[in-house]
């Protein structure tokens, strides 16, 4: 009597999936969870991780970042979230783009910026991260109250006291603030009905509706103005434009003329910090900025930490006022 045995179905997985699973185990994920997340047999993971069986020939795209570098990114993401400024996908990818550029590391990314596939694998490697839809507060709910502002001042003072930085606030040459404004190059005006006698009428439009340029202004409480920066939407800035900009100013370019994480980082590292050194400003200094995503990259946090630029984020929704 012959009994035909049904062959056991072999689980299929890619070399990249195996690499990601092993990295997840190295970062503290259990074998059981890694096995389920990446659909790789638990025994295979154990043997590969413990070196009992050889690794197959390396195929597919490399991980690019080391486990330590990725853990630093994750910790930074948690740090920003805890302070009320959760990072977006673009903020993360901007940070990695700057990291690749600073490290001068070879990579398969276009213009040093990872794409969708890398982002998905990064999420798989770090199951402690999750994507959530942030709640956009209405203007009524986001209205700034006196109590909220006073509480922010108390928290900021407590932080500066804890870090022994509060005495810096007594030196007007060492306390800075910066912000940027967009100037629309071809705004489209329309007729509207308003109260008779109104001096000026404004219409709020979305940031992406018009081509614009952005001007970034920096100042300290002593009234000094470090060189500003102008960001254009040109792919290549015309020579005539460059010649008309003062030599000490920063000139940047982005796809749409808006400030990005990379352009803000370039301003702080190449223009602002150089001005501090040239003018012999005592470090550390305090720099107040808003929590816009164009100001949030891990590269910026690391640079400022090393150079003595203490970043303090202003209270959300408190840097603009609307007469509605």
Coordinates of C-alpha atoms in Angstrom, one line a residue:
X1 CA 0.0 0.0 0.0
X2 CA 1.4 3.3 -1.0
X3 CA 0.5 6.5 0.8
X4 CA 1.1 9.7 -1.0
X5 CA 2.3 12.4 1.3
X6 CA 1.3 16.0 0.7
X7 CA 4.3 18.2 0.7
X8 CA 4.5 20.8 3.4
X9 CA 3.9 24.2 2.0
X10 CA 7.1 26.2 2.2
X11 CA 6.9 29.7 3.6
X12 CA 8.2 32.3 1.2
X13 CA 10.1 35.3 2.4
X14 CA 12.6 37.7 0.9
X15 CA 16.2 38.2 2.1
X16 CA 15.2 41.8 2.9
X17 CA 12.4 40.5 5.1
X18 CA 14.9 38.3 6.9
X19 CA 17.3 41.2 7.4
X20 CA 14.5 43.4 8.8
X21 CA 13.3 40.6 11.2
X22 CA 16.9 40.1 12.5
X23 CA 17.3 43.8 13.0
X24 CA 14.0 44.0 14.9
X25 CA 15.2 41.1 17.1
X26 CA 18.4 43.0 17.7
X27 CA 16.4 46.0 18.7
X28 CA 14.5 44.1 21.4
X29 CA 11.6 42.5 19.6
X30 CA 10.8 39.0 20.7
X31 CA 11.2 36.1 18.3
X32 CA 7.5 35.4 18.3
X33 CA 6.5 38.9 17.4
X34 CA 9.2 39.2 14.7
X35 CA 8.2 35.9 13.3
X36 CA 4.5 37.0 13.0
X37 CA 5.4 40.5 11.8
X38 CA 7.7 39.4 9.0
X39 CA 6.1 36.0 8.3
X40 CA 9.4 34.1 8.9
X41 CA 9.5 30.8 10.8
X42 CA 10.5 31.3 14.4
X43 CA 13.1 28.5 14.3
X44 CA 14.7 30.1 11.2
X45 CA 15.0 33.4 13.0
X46 CA 16.6 31.8 16.1
X47 CA 19.1 29.8 14.1
X48 CA 20.0 32.8 11.9
X49 CA 20.3 35.2 14.8
X50 CA 22.4 32.8 16.8
X51 CA 24.6 31.9 13.8
X52 CA 23.7 28.2 13.8
X53 CA 22.9 28.4 10.1
X54 CA 24.6 30.6 7.6
X55 CA 23.0 33.7 6.2
X56 CA 22.0 33.4 2.5
X57 CA 23.7 35.5 -0.1
X58 CA 22.9 39.2 0.4
X59 CA 20.3 40.4 -2.0
X60 CA 18.1 43.4 -2.4
X61 CA 18.5 46.9 -1.1
X62 CA 20.7 47.5 1.9
X63 CA 19.4 48.8 5.2
X64 CA 21.6 51.9 4.7
X65 CA 21.4 53.1 8.3
X66 CA 22.9 51.1 11.2
X67 CA 20.7 49.9 14.1
X68 CA 22.2 52.5 16.3
X69 CA 21.4 55.3 13.9
X70 CA 17.8 54.1 13.4
X71 CA 17.3 53.9 17.2
X72 CA 18.5 57.5 17.5
X73 CA 15.9 58.5 14.9
X74 CA 13.2 56.7 16.8
X75 CA 14.2 58.3 20.1
X76 CA 14.2 61.7 18.4
X77 CA 10.7 61.1 17.0
X78 CA 9.4 60.2 20.5
X79 CA 11.2 63.3 21.9
X80 CA 9.4 65.6 19.5
X81 CA 6.1 63.9 20.0
X82 CA 6.4 64.3 23.8
X83 CA 6.8 68.0 23.4
X84 CA 3.7 68.4 21.3
X85 CA 5.4 68.6 17.9
X86 CA 4.9 65.1 16.3
X87 CA 7.0 64.6 13.2
X88 CA 5.4 63.8 9.8
X89 CA 6.7 61.3 7.2
X90 CA 8.3 64.2 5.3
X91 CA 10.0 65.4 8.5
X92 CA 11.6 62.0 9.0
X93 CA 12.7 61.7 5.4
X94 CA 14.1 65.2 5.4
X95 CA 16.1 64.3 8.5
X96 CA 17.5 61.2 6.7
X97 CA 18.3 63.2 3.6
X98 CA 20.4 65.6 5.7
X99 CA 22.0 62.7 7.5
X100 CA 23.1 61.1 4.2
X101 CA 24.4 64.4 3.0
X102 CA 26.4 65.1 6.1
X103 CA 27.8 61.6 6.3
X104 CA 28.6 61.6 2.6
X105 CA 27.4 58.0 2.6
X106 CA 26.6 56.2 -0.7
X107 CA 23.0 55.2 -1.0
X108 CA 20.4 54.3 -3.6
X109 CA 18.1 57.2 -2.8
X110 CA 17.2 59.9 -5.2
X111 CA 18.9 63.1 -4.1
X112 CA 19.7 61.3 -0.8
X113 CA 16.0 61.2 0.2
X114 CA 14.4 57.8 0.9
X115 CA 11.3 56.7 -1.0
X116 CA 8.1 54.9 -0.1
X117 CA 9.6 51.4 0.0
X118 CA 12.3 52.4 2.5
X119 CA 9.7 54.2 4.7
X120 CA 7.6 51.1 4.8
X121 CA 10.5 48.9 5.7
X122 CA 11.5 51.3 8.4
X123 CA 8.1 51.0 10.0
X124 CA 8.3 47.2 9.8
X125 CA 11.7 47.3 11.6
X126 CA 10.3 49.5 14.3
X127 CA 6.9 48.2 15.4
X128 CA 7.0 50.5 18.4
X129 CA 6.1 53.3 16.0
X130 CA 2.6 53.8 14.7
X131 CA 1.0 56.2 12.2
X132 CA -1.8 58.2 13.7
X133 CA -3.9 61.0 12.2
X134 CA -3.2 64.2 14.3
X135 CA -6.2 66.1 15.4
X136 CA -6.4 69.6 13.8
X137 CA -7.8 72.0 16.4
X138 CA -10.4 74.4 15.3
X139 CA -9.5 78.1 15.9
X140 CA -12.0 78.2 18.8
X141 CA -10.3 75.2 20.5
X142 CA -6.8 76.4 19.6
X143 CA -7.4 79.9 20.9
X144 CA -4.6 81.1 23.1
X145 CA -5.6 81.8 26.7
X146 CA -3.8 83.8 29.3
X147 CA -3.6 80.7 31.5
X148 CA -2.0 78.6 28.7
X149 CA 0.6 81.3 28.0
X150 CA 1.5 81.7 31.7
X151 CA 1.8 77.9 32.0
X152 CA 4.1 77.9 28.9
X153 CA 6.3 80.6 30.5
X154 CA 6.5 78.6 33.7
X155 CA 7.5 75.4 31.9
X156 CA 10.1 77.2 29.7
X157 CA 11.6 78.8 32.8
X158 CA 11.6 75.5 34.7
X159 CA 13.4 73.8 31.7
X160 CA 16.0 76.6 31.4
X161 CA 16.5 76.6 35.2
X162 CA 17.0 72.8 35.2
X163 CA 19.6 73.0 32.4
X164 CA 21.2 76.0 34.1
X165 CA 20.5 78.2 31.1
X166 CA 18.1 80.8 32.6
X167 CA 20.8 83.3 33.2
X168 CA 21.3 83.6 29.5
X169 CA 17.9 85.4 29.3
X170 CA 19.4 88.3 31.2
X171 CA 21.8 89.0 28.3
X172 CA 19.9 90.5 25.4
X173 CA 22.7 89.7 22.9
X174 CA 22.2 85.9 23.5
X175 CA 18.4 85.6 23.1
X176 CA 17.2 85.2 19.5
X177 CA 13.9 84.6 17.7
X178 CA 13.3 83.9 14.0
X179 CA 10.3 83.4 11.7
X180 CA 9.6 83.5 8.0
X181 CA 7.0 85.1 5.8
X182 CA 5.8 84.0 2.4
X183 CA 5.3 86.5 -0.4
X184 CA 3.1 85.5 -3.2
X185 CA 4.5 86.4 -6.6
X186 CA 1.2 86.5 -8.5
X187 CA -1.7 86.7 -6.1
X188 CA -5.1 86.6 -7.6
X189 CA -7.4 89.3 -6.2
X190 CA -11.2 89.0 -6.1
X191 CA -14.0 91.4 -5.2
X192 CA -15.7 90.7 -1.9
X193 CA -18.4 92.2 0.2
X194 CA -17.3 93.8 3.5
X195 CA -18.3 96.4 6.1
X196 CA -18.2 99.9 4.7
X197 CA -15.2 101.9 5.8
X198 CA -12.9 98.8 6.2
X199 CA -9.3 99.9 5.7
X200 CA -7.9 96.6 4.6
X201 CA -9.4 93.3 3.6
X202 CA -7.5 90.0 3.7
X203 CA -8.4 86.6 2.3
X204 CA -6.8 83.5 3.8
X205 CA -5.6 81.1 1.2
X206 CA -3.9 77.7 1.3
X207 CA -0.1 77.6 1.3
X208 CA 0.1 75.6 -1.9
X209 CA -2.3 77.8 -4.0
X210 CA 0.3 80.3 -5.2
X211 CA 3.9 80.4 -6.2
X212 CA 5.9 82.3 -3.6
X213 CA 9.2 83.2 -2.2
X214 CA 10.0 83.0 1.6
X215 CA 12.0 85.5 3.7
X216 CA 13.4 84.3 7.0
X217 CA 14.3 87.0 9.5
X218 CA 16.4 86.5 12.7
X219 CA 16.8 89.0 15.5
X220 CA 17.9 89.2 19.2
X221 CA 16.4 91.1 22.1
X222 CA 19.1 93.7 21.7
X223 CA 17.7 94.6 18.3
X224 CA 20.6 93.1 16.3
X225 CA 19.7 91.5 12.9
X226 CA 21.8 88.6 11.7
X227 CA 21.7 88.2 7.9
X228 CA 18.3 87.0 6.7
X229 CA 17.6 84.3 4.1
X230 CA 15.4 84.3 1.0
X231 CA 14.1 81.1 -0.5
X232 CA 13.1 81.0 -4.2
X233 CA 11.2 78.5 -6.2
X234 CA 13.7 78.5 -9.1
X235 CA 15.3 75.2 -10.1
X236 CA 18.4 77.3 -10.7
X237 CA 18.6 80.8 -9.3
X238 CA 19.3 83.4 -12.1
X239 CA 22.6 85.2 -11.9
X240 CA 20.8 88.6 -11.9
X241 CA 18.8 87.6 -8.8
X242 CA 22.0 86.5 -7.0
X243 CA 23.8 89.7 -7.9
X244 CA 21.0 91.8 -6.3
X245 CA 21.0 89.9 -3.0
X246 CA 23.6 91.3 -0.4
X247 CA 26.6 89.0 -0.1
X248 CA 26.1 88.2 3.5
X249 CA 22.5 87.1 3.0
X250 CA 21.5 83.5 2.6
X251 CA 19.9 82.4 -0.6
X252 CA 18.0 79.1 -1.0
X253 CA 15.8 77.3 -3.4
X254 CA 13.1 74.8 -3.0
X255 CA 10.5 73.3 -5.3
X256 CA 7.8 75.7 -4.4
X257 CA 9.6 78.5 -2.6
X258 CA 8.6 77.4 0.9
X259 CA 11.0 76.8 3.7
X260 CA 12.0 73.1 4.2
X261 CA 13.9 71.3 6.8
X262 CA 17.0 71.2 4.7
X263 CA 16.9 74.9 3.8
X264 CA 16.4 75.9 7.4
X265 CA 19.2 73.6 8.5
X266 CA 21.5 75.2 5.9
X267 CA 20.6 78.7 7.2
X268 CA 21.3 77.9 10.8
X269 CA 24.6 76.0 10.1
X270 CA 26.0 78.3 7.3
X271 CA 24.6 81.7 8.0
X272 CA 23.4 82.1 11.6
X273 CA 26.1 80.2 13.3
X274 CA 28.8 81.8 11.2
X275 CA 27.4 85.2 12.2
X276 CA 27.5 84.2 15.9
X277 CA 31.2 83.3 15.6
X278 CA 32.2 86.3 13.6
X279 CA 30.5 88.7 16.1
X280 CA 32.0 86.8 19.0
X281 CA 28.6 86.2 20.6
X282 CA 29.0 84.2 23.8
X283 CA 27.7 80.7 23.6
X284 CA 25.4 79.1 24.5
X285 CA 22.5 81.2 23.2
X286 CA 18.7 80.7 23.3
X287 CA 16.8 80.5 20.0
X288 CA 13.0 80.7 20.1
X289 CA 11.3 79.1 17.1
X290 CA 7.8 78.0 16.3
X291 CA 7.0 74.3 15.9
X292 CA 6.5 74.3 12.1
X293 CA 7.8 71.1 10.4
X294 CA 10.3 73.2 8.4
X295 CA 12.2 73.7 11.7
X296 CA 12.2 70.1 12.8
X297 CA 15.0 67.7 11.8
X298 CA 17.2 65.5 13.8
X299 CA 20.3 67.0 12.0
X300 CA 19.3 70.5 13.3
X301 CA 18.7 69.2 16.8
X302 CA 22.2 67.5 16.9
X303 CA 24.0 70.6 15.4
X304 CA 22.4 73.0 17.8
X305 CA 23.2 70.7 20.8
X306 CA 26.8 70.5 19.8
X307 CA 27.3 74.2 19.0
X308 CA 25.4 75.7 22.1
X309 CA 22.2 76.8 20.3
X310 CA 19.4 76.0 22.7
X311 CA 16.2 75.5 20.8
X312 CA 13.0 76.5 22.6
X313 CA 9.7 76.0 20.8
X314 CA 7.1 78.7 21.2
X315 CA 3.6 77.9 22.4
X316 CA 1.5 76.4 19.5
X317 CA -0.8 78.7 17.7
X318 CA 0.5 81.8 19.6
X319 CA 2.6 83.4 16.9
X320 CA -0.3 84.6 14.7
X321 CA -3.4 86.6 15.4
X322 CA -6.6 86.9 13.4
X323 CA -9.3 89.6 13.7
X324 CA -12.3 87.4 13.0

